[in-house]
Amino acid sequence: HFFPNVSSIPPSLLPNTTAGAWDSFHKLSGCHSGQTVPGISKLKTYLHYFGYIGNASKNYTDDFDDGLESAVKNYQLNFNLNTTGELDEPTVNQILKPRCGVADIINGSSTMNSGKAASMVGHTVAH
Amino acid sequence: YSFFPGMPRWSSRRRDLTYAFDPRNQLSDDVKRVFGNAFTRWSEWTPLTFTESSNYDTADLKIGFYGGNHGDGEDFDGVLGTLAHAFAPPRGLLHLDSDETWIIDDVFASGSPSAMDLESVAVHEIGHLLGLGHSSIEEAVMFPTISSGVRKVELARDDVEGIQVLYGSNPDSNSTVGPTFGGRETSGAH
């Protein structure tokens, strides 16, 4: 659907909510390690897709386990959030935002601000 | 800024890249113009040039709009959520979610919770086509998330530093003087 601006969009095409693919994550706000909450397994799939949880699994549990806490901390680090390891409101709000489908962490190594270090190494070698 | 593992980039013999649109999408000239603008954002800062081609099969960079499962294992998910994705050099594929409501001119009148600015997403994905990964710098075009109603099309300093590690600066302009670094334009509603 392409429109020059919003006023030209037929109202029937404009959903009046921000219900997107990840809307169910709202319910996870406040969750922390040690809890078991329905819906956490879907968040684990999301974090795996974007590189924060390494090993793929078809049946993630709803347990807020150590692996999830570590993934949430990595996510918070990448997005300049407090690294609480908990699903606090700022973290959930960021997760809900529309985004690019490319992973933030690829092969478990390149984080979102590793470029400078890589280019410095390259630069040093060039010298 | 960050790179894909192994820092893939287009080789020094490939500075003049071509791009084409999937003919099945039958895109209007207005939509194509948005991508032309988006490519210019990167050619301003690098020795790269981008030329539209009508031959989809032979173009270096292929752009298409698809919904749901479109055969590359990276399914789209309907309104919002994942908006688009692109592949590292030299694969040259850029896919956008056809289920989104794309605004091609004036996102500022938005106020809509689901209208996305097409040029902002195009500029970001072209960064991936050229070899950039995501950035933690929120002002950067390569920051992974963008809210509806937000337009972010000019490269920030972080984007320019990253792309110039891969390709160097635009020989026609001094890298310290050139287009202004971008900022984020948001609608009043936000």
XYZ file of N, CA and C in Angstrom, chain A residues 1-7 9 13-22 46 49-50 75 77-80 94 96-104 106-107 109-120, chain B residues 1-5 27 31 65 74 77 79-86 98-106 109-110 112-116 118 124-125 128 134-136 138 143-147 158 161 165:
300
model
N 0.858 -1.166 0.000
C 0.000 0.000 0.000
C 0.906 1.232 0.000
N 0.791 2.131 -1.009
C 1.638 3.319 -1.046
C 0.725 4.541 -1.089
N 0.993 5.506 -0.241
C 0.165 6.702 -0.226
C 1.052 7.917 -0.072
N 0.738 9.026 -0.734
C 1.526 10.230 -0.570
C 1.496 10.732 0.856
N 0.390 10.589 1.522
C 0.330 11.007 2.926
C -0.880 10.323 3.554
N -0.974 10.477 4.851
C -1.993 9.697 5.563
C -3.395 10.120 5.202
N -3.567 11.416 4.924
C -4.949 11.859 4.678
C -5.496 11.223 3.409
N -5.222 8.065 2.713
C -5.463 6.638 2.954
C -6.938 6.430 3.302
N -8.531 1.296 5.523
C -7.206 0.665 5.464
C -6.328 1.059 6.644
N -6.806 1.991 7.431
C -5.972 2.491 8.525
C -6.390 1.818 9.825
N -5.691 0.782 10.234
C -6.055 0.180 11.522
C -5.863 1.234 12.613
N -6.850 1.351 13.498
C -6.723 2.424 14.496
C -5.983 1.952 15.729
N -5.261 0.867 15.592
C -4.464 0.470 16.758
C -3.059 0.198 16.275
N -2.152 0.056 17.199
C -0.794 -0.313 16.769
C -0.616 -1.816 16.939
N -1.708 -2.557 16.854
C -1.591 -4.008 17.057
C -0.717 -4.570 15.965
N 0.505 -4.885 16.303
C 1.406 -5.464 15.321
C 1.719 -6.889 15.735
N 2.733 -7.406 15.034
C 3.044 -8.833 15.206
C 3.473 -9.146 16.629
N 3.999 -8.135 17.346
C 4.570 -8.412 18.653
C 3.755 -7.816 19.790
N 11.570 -14.376 19.261
C 11.949 -13.045 18.761
C 13.438 -12.788 19.015
N 15.624 -14.789 16.773
C 15.594 -14.319 15.379
C 16.563 -13.157 15.193
N 16.643 -12.291 16.200
C 17.505 -11.119 16.060
C 18.891 -11.323 16.667
N 20.438 -7.229 24.838
C 19.514 -6.361 24.080
C 19.553 -4.952 24.673
N 21.877 -3.566 26.366
C 23.191 -2.959 26.095
C 23.204 -2.368 24.685
N 22.697 -3.129 23.731
C 22.694 -2.663 22.344
C 21.809 -1.438 22.141
N 20.738 -1.351 22.921
C 19.750 -0.265 22.725
C 19.879 0.810 23.794
N 21.062 0.855 24.432
C 21.362 1.933 25.373
C 20.319 2.024 26.492
N 10.807 -0.674 23.526
C 11.766 -0.750 22.407
C 11.506 -2.011 21.580
N 8.810 -3.520 21.104
C 7.564 -3.423 20.339
C 7.688 -2.578 19.077
N 8.753 -1.792 18.993
C 8.876 -0.877 17.852
C 9.064 -1.640 16.546
N 8.473 -1.121 15.481
C 8.731 -1.733 14.174
C 10.232 -1.688 13.871
N 10.715 -2.699 13.120
C 12.158 -2.710 12.954
C 12.581 -3.456 11.696
N 13.859 -3.401 11.440
C 14.489 -4.115 10.334
C 14.609 -5.595 10.686
N 14.476 -6.441 9.682
C 14.518 -7.874 9.941
C 15.920 -8.452 10.026
N 16.940 -7.668 9.753
C 18.310 -8.177 9.883
C 18.653 -8.282 11.367
N 19.402 -9.371 11.712
C 19.742 -9.596 13.122
C 20.687 -8.512 13.633
N 20.580 -8.220 14.938
C 21.504 -7.265 15.551
C 22.841 -7.932 15.852
N 25.151 -11.169 14.768
C 25.275 -12.201 13.732
C 26.397 -13.141 14.145
N 26.116 -14.430 14.101
C 27.101 -15.451 14.507
C 27.547 -15.231 15.949
N 28.594 -12.810 17.455
C 29.799 -12.003 17.776
C 29.625 -10.513 17.493
N 29.075 -10.144 16.341
C 29.130 -8.709 16.021
C 27.997 -7.957 16.711
N 28.294 -7.208 17.721
C 27.256 -6.404 18.353
C 27.142 -5.089 17.600
N 26.153 -4.275 17.980
C 25.804 -3.114 17.172
C 26.795 -1.962 17.274
N 27.809 -2.086 18.099
C 28.784 -0.999 18.096
C 30.196 -1.547 17.992
N 30.327 -2.686 17.312
C 31.667 -3.307 17.246
C 32.460 -2.756 16.078
N 31.808 -1.937 15.231
C 32.493 -1.486 14.016
C 33.751 -0.715 14.302
N 33.643 0.175 15.291
C 34.826 1.024 15.534
C 36.009 0.179 15.934
N 35.745 -0.806 16.797
C 36.866 -1.653 17.232
C 37.443 -2.384 16.027
N 36.534 -2.905 15.164
C 37.012 -3.670 14.001
C 37.838 -2.766 13.102
N 37.313 -1.536 12.889
C 38.048 -0.679 11.922
C 39.362 -0.224 12.534
N 39.401 -0.068 13.881
C 40.678 0.323 14.491
C 41.697 -0.780 14.272
N 28.597 1.982 14.730
C 28.367 1.239 13.462
C 28.935 -0.165 13.618
N 28.521 -1.086 12.770
C 29.065 -2.448 12.805
C 29.018 -2.975 11.371
N 29.653 -4.117 11.204
C 29.712 -4.721 9.866
C 29.203 -6.157 9.959
N 28.981 -6.775 8.821
C 28.665 -8.194 8.819
C 29.976 -8.954 9.056
N 29.909 -10.164 9.602
C 31.132 -10.943 9.834
C 31.973 -11.042 8.559
N 5.656 -1.107 -9.643
C 5.734 0.088 -8.810
C 5.571 1.364 -9.634
N 7.072 5.817 -6.316
C 7.718 4.900 -5.370
C 9.188 4.719 -5.762
N 8.781 -5.983 -3.069
C 7.821 -5.937 -1.956
C 7.087 -7.284 -1.920
N 12.973 -15.836 5.497
C 12.813 -14.710 6.444
C 11.411 -14.135 6.250
N 5.691 -10.373 8.547
C 4.727 -10.689 9.614
C 3.561 -9.718 9.640
N 1.291 -6.184 9.401
C 1.482 -4.769 9.768
C 2.466 -4.625 10.928
N 3.359 -3.646 10.809
C 4.405 -3.347 11.812
C 5.274 -4.582 12.021
N 5.838 -4.757 13.224
C 6.778 -5.867 13.416
C 7.984 -5.680 12.507
N 8.318 -6.711 11.731
C 9.449 -6.590 10.789
C 8.983 -5.849 9.537
N 9.725 -4.807 9.160
C 9.311 -3.944 8.052
C 9.987 -4.354 6.738
N 11.257 -4.783 6.842
C 12.049 -5.056 5.638
C 13.321 -5.767 6.062
N 14.063 -6.323 5.068
C 15.394 -6.844 5.356
C 16.210 -6.808 4.075
N 17.514 -6.871 4.258
C 18.393 -6.832 3.084
C 19.598 -7.702 3.383
N 5.110 -6.035 2.061
C 4.054 -5.387 1.260
C 2.795 -5.131 2.096
N 2.716 -5.717 3.309
C 1.529 -5.491 4.144
C 1.581 -4.177 4.915
N 2.731 -3.492 4.881
C 2.827 -2.227 5.621
C 2.084 -1.138 4.872
N 1.726 -0.096 5.592
C 1.167 1.104 4.966
C 2.324 2.085 4.784
N 2.799 2.203 3.537
C 4.002 2.988 3.276
C 3.614 4.410 2.860
N 4.242 5.366 3.485
C 4.028 6.757 3.108
C 5.228 7.202 2.288
N 4.932 7.755 1.101
C 6.065 8.081 0.218
C 6.307 9.575 0.128
N 5.434 10.369 0.744
C 5.690 11.798 0.640
C 5.783 12.494 1.973
N 4.705 12.464 2.711
C 4.625 13.354 3.868
C 4.206 12.598 5.108
N 2.183 14.364 8.340
C 0.740 14.481 8.594
C 0.238 13.195 9.230
N 1.162 12.381 9.580
C 0.822 11.003 9.935
C -0.193 10.888 11.062
N -0.923 8.607 12.206
C -1.409 7.216 12.184
C -0.438 6.315 12.916
N -0.930 5.405 13.718
C -0.033 4.544 14.479
C 0.622 3.460 13.627
N 0.297 3.432 12.302
C 0.887 2.305 11.563
C 1.500 2.728 10.239
N 1.466 4.039 9.915
C 2.039 4.450 8.622
C 3.549 4.594 8.774
N 4.294 3.966 7.862
C 5.754 4.001 7.933
C 6.324 4.810 6.772
N 8.595 5.342 3.874
C 9.304 4.399 2.998
C 10.770 4.770 2.819
N 17.926 2.794 5.322
C 18.482 1.822 6.276
C 18.880 0.526 5.560
N 17.964 -0.035 4.755
C 18.237 -1.325 4.117
C 19.370 -1.210 3.093
N 22.584 -1.914 4.615
C 22.904 -3.357 4.687
C 23.421 -3.856 3.340
N 23.928 -3.250 12.114
C 23.144 -2.301 12.894
C 24.046 -1.486 13.823
N 23.511 -0.332 14.247
C 24.262 0.553 15.117
C 23.478 0.804 16.402
N 24.225 1.003 17.489
C 23.591 1.328 18.772
C 23.286 2.812 18.889
N 21.330 5.903 18.426
C 19.916 6.056 18.076
C 19.700 7.021 16.911
N 20.327 2.402 13.067
C 19.689 1.952 14.306
C 18.509 1.059 13.910
N 18.323 -0.102 14.542
C 17.400 -1.106 13.976
C 15.921 -0.757 14.024
N 15.466 0.047 14.961
C 14.027 0.273 15.100
C 13.672 1.685 14.653
N 12.415 1.850 14.200
C 11.913 3.168 13.838
C 10.421 3.185 14.114
N 9.931 4.236 14.750
C 8.511 4.298 15.073
C 7.725 4.816 13.886
N 27.801 8.614 12.606
C 28.136 7.199 12.814
C 27.990 6.414 11.509
N 30.872 7.429 9.139
C 32.157 6.830 9.546
C 32.199 5.349 9.149
N 34.654 3.543 6.230
C 35.629 2.483 6.518
C 35.605 1.475 5.376
